[in-house]
Short mmCIF file of C-alpha atoms in Angstrom, two decimals:
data_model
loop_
_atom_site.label_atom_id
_atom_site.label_comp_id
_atom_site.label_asym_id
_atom_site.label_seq_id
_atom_site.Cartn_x
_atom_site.Cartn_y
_atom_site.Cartn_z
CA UNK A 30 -18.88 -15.48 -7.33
CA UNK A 31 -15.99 -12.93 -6.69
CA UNK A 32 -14.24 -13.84 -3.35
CA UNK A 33 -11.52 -12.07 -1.38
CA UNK A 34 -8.65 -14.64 -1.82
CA UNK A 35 -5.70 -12.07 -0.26
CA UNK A 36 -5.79 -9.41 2.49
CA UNK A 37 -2.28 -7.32 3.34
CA UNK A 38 -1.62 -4.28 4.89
CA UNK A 39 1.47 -2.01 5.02
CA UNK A 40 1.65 -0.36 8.06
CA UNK A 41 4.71 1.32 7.29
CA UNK A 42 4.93 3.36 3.89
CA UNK A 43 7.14 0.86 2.11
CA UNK A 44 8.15 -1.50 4.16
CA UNK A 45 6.99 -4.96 4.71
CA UNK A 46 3.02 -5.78 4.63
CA UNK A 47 1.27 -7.81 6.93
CA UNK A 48 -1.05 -11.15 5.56
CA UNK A 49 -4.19 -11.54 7.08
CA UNK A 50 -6.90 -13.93 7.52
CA UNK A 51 -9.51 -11.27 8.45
CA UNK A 52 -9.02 -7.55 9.17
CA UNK A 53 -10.71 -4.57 10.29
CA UNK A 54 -11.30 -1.86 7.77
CA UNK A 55 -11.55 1.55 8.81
CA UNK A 56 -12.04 4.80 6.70
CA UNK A 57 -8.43 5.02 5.79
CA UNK A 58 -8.38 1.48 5.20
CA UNK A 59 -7.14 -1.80 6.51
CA UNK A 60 -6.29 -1.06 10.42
CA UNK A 61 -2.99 0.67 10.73
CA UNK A 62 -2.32 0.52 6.84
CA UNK A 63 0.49 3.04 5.76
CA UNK A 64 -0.37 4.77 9.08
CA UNK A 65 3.65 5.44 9.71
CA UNK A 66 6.25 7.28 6.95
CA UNK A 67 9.74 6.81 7.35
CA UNK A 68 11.36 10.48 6.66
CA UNK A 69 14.59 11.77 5.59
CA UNK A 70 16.30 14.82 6.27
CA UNK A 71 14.30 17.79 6.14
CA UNK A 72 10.76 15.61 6.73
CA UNK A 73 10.87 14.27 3.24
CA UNK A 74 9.04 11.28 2.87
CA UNK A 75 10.89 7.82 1.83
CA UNK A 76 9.67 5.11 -0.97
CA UNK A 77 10.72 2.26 -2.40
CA UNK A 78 10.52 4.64 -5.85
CA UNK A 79 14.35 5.81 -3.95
CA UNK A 80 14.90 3.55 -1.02
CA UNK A 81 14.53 -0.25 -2.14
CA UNK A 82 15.96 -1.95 1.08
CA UNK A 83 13.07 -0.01 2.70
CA UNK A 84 11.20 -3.58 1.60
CA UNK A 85 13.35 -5.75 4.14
CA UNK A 86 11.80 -3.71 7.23
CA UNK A 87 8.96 -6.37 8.40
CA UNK A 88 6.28 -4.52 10.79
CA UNK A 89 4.28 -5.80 13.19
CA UNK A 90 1.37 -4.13 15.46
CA UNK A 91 0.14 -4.92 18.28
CA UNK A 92 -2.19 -3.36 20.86
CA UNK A 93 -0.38 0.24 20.78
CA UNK A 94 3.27 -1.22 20.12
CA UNK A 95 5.21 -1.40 16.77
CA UNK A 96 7.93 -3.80 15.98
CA UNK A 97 10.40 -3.37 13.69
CA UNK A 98 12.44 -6.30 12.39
CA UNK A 99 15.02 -6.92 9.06
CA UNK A 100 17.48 -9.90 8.97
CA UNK A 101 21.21 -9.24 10.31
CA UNK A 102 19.40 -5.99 11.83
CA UNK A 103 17.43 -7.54 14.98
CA UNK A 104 14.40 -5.93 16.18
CA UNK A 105 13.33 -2.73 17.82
CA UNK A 106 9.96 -1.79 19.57
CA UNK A 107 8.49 1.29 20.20
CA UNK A 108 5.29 2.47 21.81
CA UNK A 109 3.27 4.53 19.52
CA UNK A 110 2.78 7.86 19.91
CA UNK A 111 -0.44 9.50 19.75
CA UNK A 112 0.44 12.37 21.59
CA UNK A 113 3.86 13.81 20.68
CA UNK A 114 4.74 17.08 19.13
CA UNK A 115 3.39 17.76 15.13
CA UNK A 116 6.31 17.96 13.11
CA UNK A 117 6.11 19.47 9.55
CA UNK A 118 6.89 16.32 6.66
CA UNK A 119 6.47 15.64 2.95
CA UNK A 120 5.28 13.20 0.86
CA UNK A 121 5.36 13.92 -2.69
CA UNK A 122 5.88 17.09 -2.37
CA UNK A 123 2.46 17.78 -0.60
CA UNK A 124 2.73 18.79 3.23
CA UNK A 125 1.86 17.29 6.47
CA UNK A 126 1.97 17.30 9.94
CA UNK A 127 2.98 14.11 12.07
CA UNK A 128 4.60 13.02 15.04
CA UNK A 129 7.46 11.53 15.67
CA UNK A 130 8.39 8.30 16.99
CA UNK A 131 11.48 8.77 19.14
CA UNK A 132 15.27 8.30 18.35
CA UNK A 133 15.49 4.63 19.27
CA UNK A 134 13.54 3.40 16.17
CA UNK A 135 14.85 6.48 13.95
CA UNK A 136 18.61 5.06 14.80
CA UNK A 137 17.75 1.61 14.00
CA UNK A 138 15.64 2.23 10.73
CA UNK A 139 18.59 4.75 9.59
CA UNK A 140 21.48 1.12 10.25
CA UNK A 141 19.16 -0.73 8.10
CA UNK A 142 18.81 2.01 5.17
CA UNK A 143 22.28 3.42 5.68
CA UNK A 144 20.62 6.93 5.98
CA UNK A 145 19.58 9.30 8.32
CA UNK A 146 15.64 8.47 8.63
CA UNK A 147 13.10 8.97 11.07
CA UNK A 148 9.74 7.28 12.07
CA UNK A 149 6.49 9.38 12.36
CA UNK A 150 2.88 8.58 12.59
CA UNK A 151 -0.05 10.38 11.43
CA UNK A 152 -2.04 12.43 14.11
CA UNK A 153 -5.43 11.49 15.44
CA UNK A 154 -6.36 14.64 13.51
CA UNK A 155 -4.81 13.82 9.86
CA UNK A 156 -8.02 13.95 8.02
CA UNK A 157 -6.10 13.77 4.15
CA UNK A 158 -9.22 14.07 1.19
CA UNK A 159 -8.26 12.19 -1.72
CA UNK A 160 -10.75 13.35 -4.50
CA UNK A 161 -12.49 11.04 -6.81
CA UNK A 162 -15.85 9.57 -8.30
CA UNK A 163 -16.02 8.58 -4.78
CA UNK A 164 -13.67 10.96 -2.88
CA UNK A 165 -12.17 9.53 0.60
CA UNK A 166 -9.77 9.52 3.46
CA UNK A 167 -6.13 7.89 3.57
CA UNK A 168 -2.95 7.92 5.69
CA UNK A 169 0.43 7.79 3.74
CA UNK A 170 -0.73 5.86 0.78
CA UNK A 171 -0.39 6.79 -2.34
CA UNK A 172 -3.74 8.48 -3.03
CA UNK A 173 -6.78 6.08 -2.02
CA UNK A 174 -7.21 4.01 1.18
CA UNK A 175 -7.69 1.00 -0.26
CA UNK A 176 -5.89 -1.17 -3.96
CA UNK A 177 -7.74 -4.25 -5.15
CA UNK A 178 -6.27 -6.34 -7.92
CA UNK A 179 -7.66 -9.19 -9.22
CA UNK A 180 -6.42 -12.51 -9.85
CA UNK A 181 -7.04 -12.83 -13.57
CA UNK A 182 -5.35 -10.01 -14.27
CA UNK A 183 -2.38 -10.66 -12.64
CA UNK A 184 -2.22 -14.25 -14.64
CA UNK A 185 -2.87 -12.03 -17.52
CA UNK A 186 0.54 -10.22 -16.81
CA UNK A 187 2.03 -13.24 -15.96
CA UNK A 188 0.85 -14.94 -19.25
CA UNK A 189 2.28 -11.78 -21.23
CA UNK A 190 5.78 -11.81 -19.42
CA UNK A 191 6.19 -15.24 -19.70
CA UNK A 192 8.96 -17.22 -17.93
CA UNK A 193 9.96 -16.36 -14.88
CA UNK A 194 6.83 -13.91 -14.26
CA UNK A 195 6.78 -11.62 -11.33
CA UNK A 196 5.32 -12.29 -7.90
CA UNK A 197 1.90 -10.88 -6.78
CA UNK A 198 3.77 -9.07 -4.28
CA UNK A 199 5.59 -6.78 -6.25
CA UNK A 200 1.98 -4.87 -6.53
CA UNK A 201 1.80 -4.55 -2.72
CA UNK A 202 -2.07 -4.65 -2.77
CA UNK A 203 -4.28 -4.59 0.06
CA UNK A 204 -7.39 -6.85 -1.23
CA UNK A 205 -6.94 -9.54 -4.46
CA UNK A 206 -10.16 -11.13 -5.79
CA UNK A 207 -10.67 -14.02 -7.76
CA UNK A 208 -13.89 -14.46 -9.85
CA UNK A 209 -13.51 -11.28 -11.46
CA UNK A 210 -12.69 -11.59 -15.70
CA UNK A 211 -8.94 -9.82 -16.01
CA UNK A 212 -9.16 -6.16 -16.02
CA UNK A 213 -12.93 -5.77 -14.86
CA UNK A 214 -12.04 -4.29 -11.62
CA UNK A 215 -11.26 -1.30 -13.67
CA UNK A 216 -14.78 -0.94 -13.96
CA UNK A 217 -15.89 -1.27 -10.16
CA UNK A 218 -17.34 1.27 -9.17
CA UNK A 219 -19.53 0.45 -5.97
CA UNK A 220 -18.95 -2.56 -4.16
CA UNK A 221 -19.16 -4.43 -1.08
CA UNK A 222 -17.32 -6.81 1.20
CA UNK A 223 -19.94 -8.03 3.89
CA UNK A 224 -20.56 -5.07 5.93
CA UNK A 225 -17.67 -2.97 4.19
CA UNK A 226 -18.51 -0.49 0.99
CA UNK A 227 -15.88 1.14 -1.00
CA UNK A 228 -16.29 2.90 -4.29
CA UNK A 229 -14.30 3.88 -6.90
CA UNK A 230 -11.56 6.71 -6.79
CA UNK A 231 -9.34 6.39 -9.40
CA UNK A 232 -7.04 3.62 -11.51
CA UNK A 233 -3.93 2.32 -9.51
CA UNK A 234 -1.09 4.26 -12.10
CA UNK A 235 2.15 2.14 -11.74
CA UNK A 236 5.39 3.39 -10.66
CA UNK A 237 9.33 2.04 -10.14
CA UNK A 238 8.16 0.14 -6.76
CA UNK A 239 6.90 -2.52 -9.09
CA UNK A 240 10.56 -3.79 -10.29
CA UNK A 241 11.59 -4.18 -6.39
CA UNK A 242 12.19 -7.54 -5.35
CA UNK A 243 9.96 -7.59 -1.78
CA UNK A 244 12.24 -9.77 -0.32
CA UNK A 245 15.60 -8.69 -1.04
CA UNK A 246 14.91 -4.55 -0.86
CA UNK A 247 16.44 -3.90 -4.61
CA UNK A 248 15.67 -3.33 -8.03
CA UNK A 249 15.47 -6.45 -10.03
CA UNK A 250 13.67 -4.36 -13.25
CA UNK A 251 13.04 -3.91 -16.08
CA UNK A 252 9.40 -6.11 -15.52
CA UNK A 253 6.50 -5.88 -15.05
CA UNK A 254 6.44 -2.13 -16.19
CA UNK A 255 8.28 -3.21 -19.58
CA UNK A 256 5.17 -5.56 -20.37
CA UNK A 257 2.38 -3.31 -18.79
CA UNK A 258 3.46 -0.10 -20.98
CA UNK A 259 2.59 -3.05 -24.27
CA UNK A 260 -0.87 -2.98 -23.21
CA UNK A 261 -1.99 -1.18 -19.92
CA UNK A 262 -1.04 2.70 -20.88
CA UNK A 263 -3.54 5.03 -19.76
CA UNK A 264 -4.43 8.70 -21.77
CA UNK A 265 -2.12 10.03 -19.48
CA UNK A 266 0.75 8.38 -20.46
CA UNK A 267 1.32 5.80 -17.23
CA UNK A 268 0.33 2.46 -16.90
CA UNK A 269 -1.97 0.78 -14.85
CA UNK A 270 -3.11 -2.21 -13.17
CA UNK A 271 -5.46 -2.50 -9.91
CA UNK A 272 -8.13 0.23 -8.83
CA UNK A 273 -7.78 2.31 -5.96
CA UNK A 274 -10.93 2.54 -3.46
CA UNK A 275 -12.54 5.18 -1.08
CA UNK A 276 -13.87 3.65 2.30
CA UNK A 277 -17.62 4.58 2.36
CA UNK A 278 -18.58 2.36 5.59
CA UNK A 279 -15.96 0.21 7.39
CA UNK A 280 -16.20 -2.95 9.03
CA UNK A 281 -14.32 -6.66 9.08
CA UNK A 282 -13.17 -8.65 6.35
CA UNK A 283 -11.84 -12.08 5.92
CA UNK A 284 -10.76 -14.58 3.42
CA UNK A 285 -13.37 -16.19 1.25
CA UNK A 286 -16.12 -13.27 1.80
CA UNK A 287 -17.74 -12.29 -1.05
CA UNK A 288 -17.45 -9.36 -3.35
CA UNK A 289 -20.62 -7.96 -3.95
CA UNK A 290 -21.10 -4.57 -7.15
CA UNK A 291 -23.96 -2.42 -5.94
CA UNK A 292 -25.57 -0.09 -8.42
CA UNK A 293 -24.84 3.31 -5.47
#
């Protein structure tokens, strides 16, 4: 039996993820995952890819408030707004529109990265098509709404590295399985998770946020991407590890439900 073993959202891009014992799952994914995008100057989008420390900012949500917290940094809270203004951001280059969360937050975030940075959300109407086998909706992620690894494959990695192998963390997943054989959730292509489906989108293609350390907020390379690029390189020339899903039908999830492949 393949059984959901760890749940985790992010719902700021980059910073900090939430563990959860059971979650709601919407059609960009787990609720309120990478729903906010810290921004530099000129609306450009910030990851740990340039801004490490971005990994010491711990979120929490509740009801319609965000908290903000990072050690020697306190706390700040902020209502979210729905409503504001659309500004104009980017994120990889791409465009979007989003609204800012007020100057209390941005002033705070920009003490803890040492930059000028800002806080905006998506709109109610950010409706962002990531294409794919099974094409779908996400916030600020990457490219799908949801990443599922499995834990064989990360003991796989592990086994490779050897030593002092990296933390699960470092792959900042949303769902990890056990059950599954190392590697087979490559080839997932519909599944369930009681009354949730997702289906497949594309390979999760690894980048520099892997060498962060979570909890410190910098680079402590050159591993796991050293080891991965021995074994994991795809046709186009990156490596991978973890598959990235579209949200067909949402629902709730919780530790120790059951992964179920369907044939559509």
């Amino acid at each position: 039996m393949i059984t959901v073993v760890g749940l985790r959202s992010f719902p700021v891009k980059g910073c900090a993820g939430i563990v959860h014992s059971a979650v709601d799952v919407g059609l960009m994914g787990l609720a309120h995952d990478r729903e906010f995008l810290v921004v530099g100057p000129g609306g450009v989008g910030r990851t740990q890819r340039r801004d490490p420390r971005l990994a010491v900012v711990r979120p929490e949500v509740v009801g319609g408030k965000l908290t903000l917290s990072a050690a020697g940094f306190g706390e700040v809270g902020v209502v979210v707004d729905t409503e504001g203004p659309r500004v104009g951001v980017t994120m990889f280059g791409d465009p979007y529109r989003a609204i800012d969360q007020g100057d209390e937050v941005a002033g705070w975030i920009s003490e803890v990265l040492g930059a000028p940075s800002r806080l905006v959300r998506v709109p109610p109407e950010h409706h962002r098509v990531i294409e794919g086998p099974t094409s779908g909706v996400s916030g600020f992620a990457d490219s799908a709404a949801v990443h599922l690894l499995s834990v064989a494959s990360y003991r796989r990695l592990c086994e490779r590295i050897g030593g002092d192998a990296v933390p699960i963390d470092r792959f900042r997943s949303n769902i990890v399985v056990d059950g599954l054989p190392a590697h087979a959730e490559d080839d997932l292509r519909h599944c369930a998770i009681g009354p949730v489906r997702l289906g497949f989108t594309r390979l999760a293609v690894r980048c520099t946020v892997v060498q962060v350390d979570q909890v410190e907020g910098t680079r402590a390379g050159p591993e796991p991407l050293r080891t991965l690029a021995k074994y994991r390189r795809a046709d186009s020339g990156g490596v991978t590890f973890g598959t990235k899903l579209s949200v067909v039908v949402g629902g709730r999830i919780a530790i120790g439900d059951e992964l179920v492949e369907k044939s559509v």
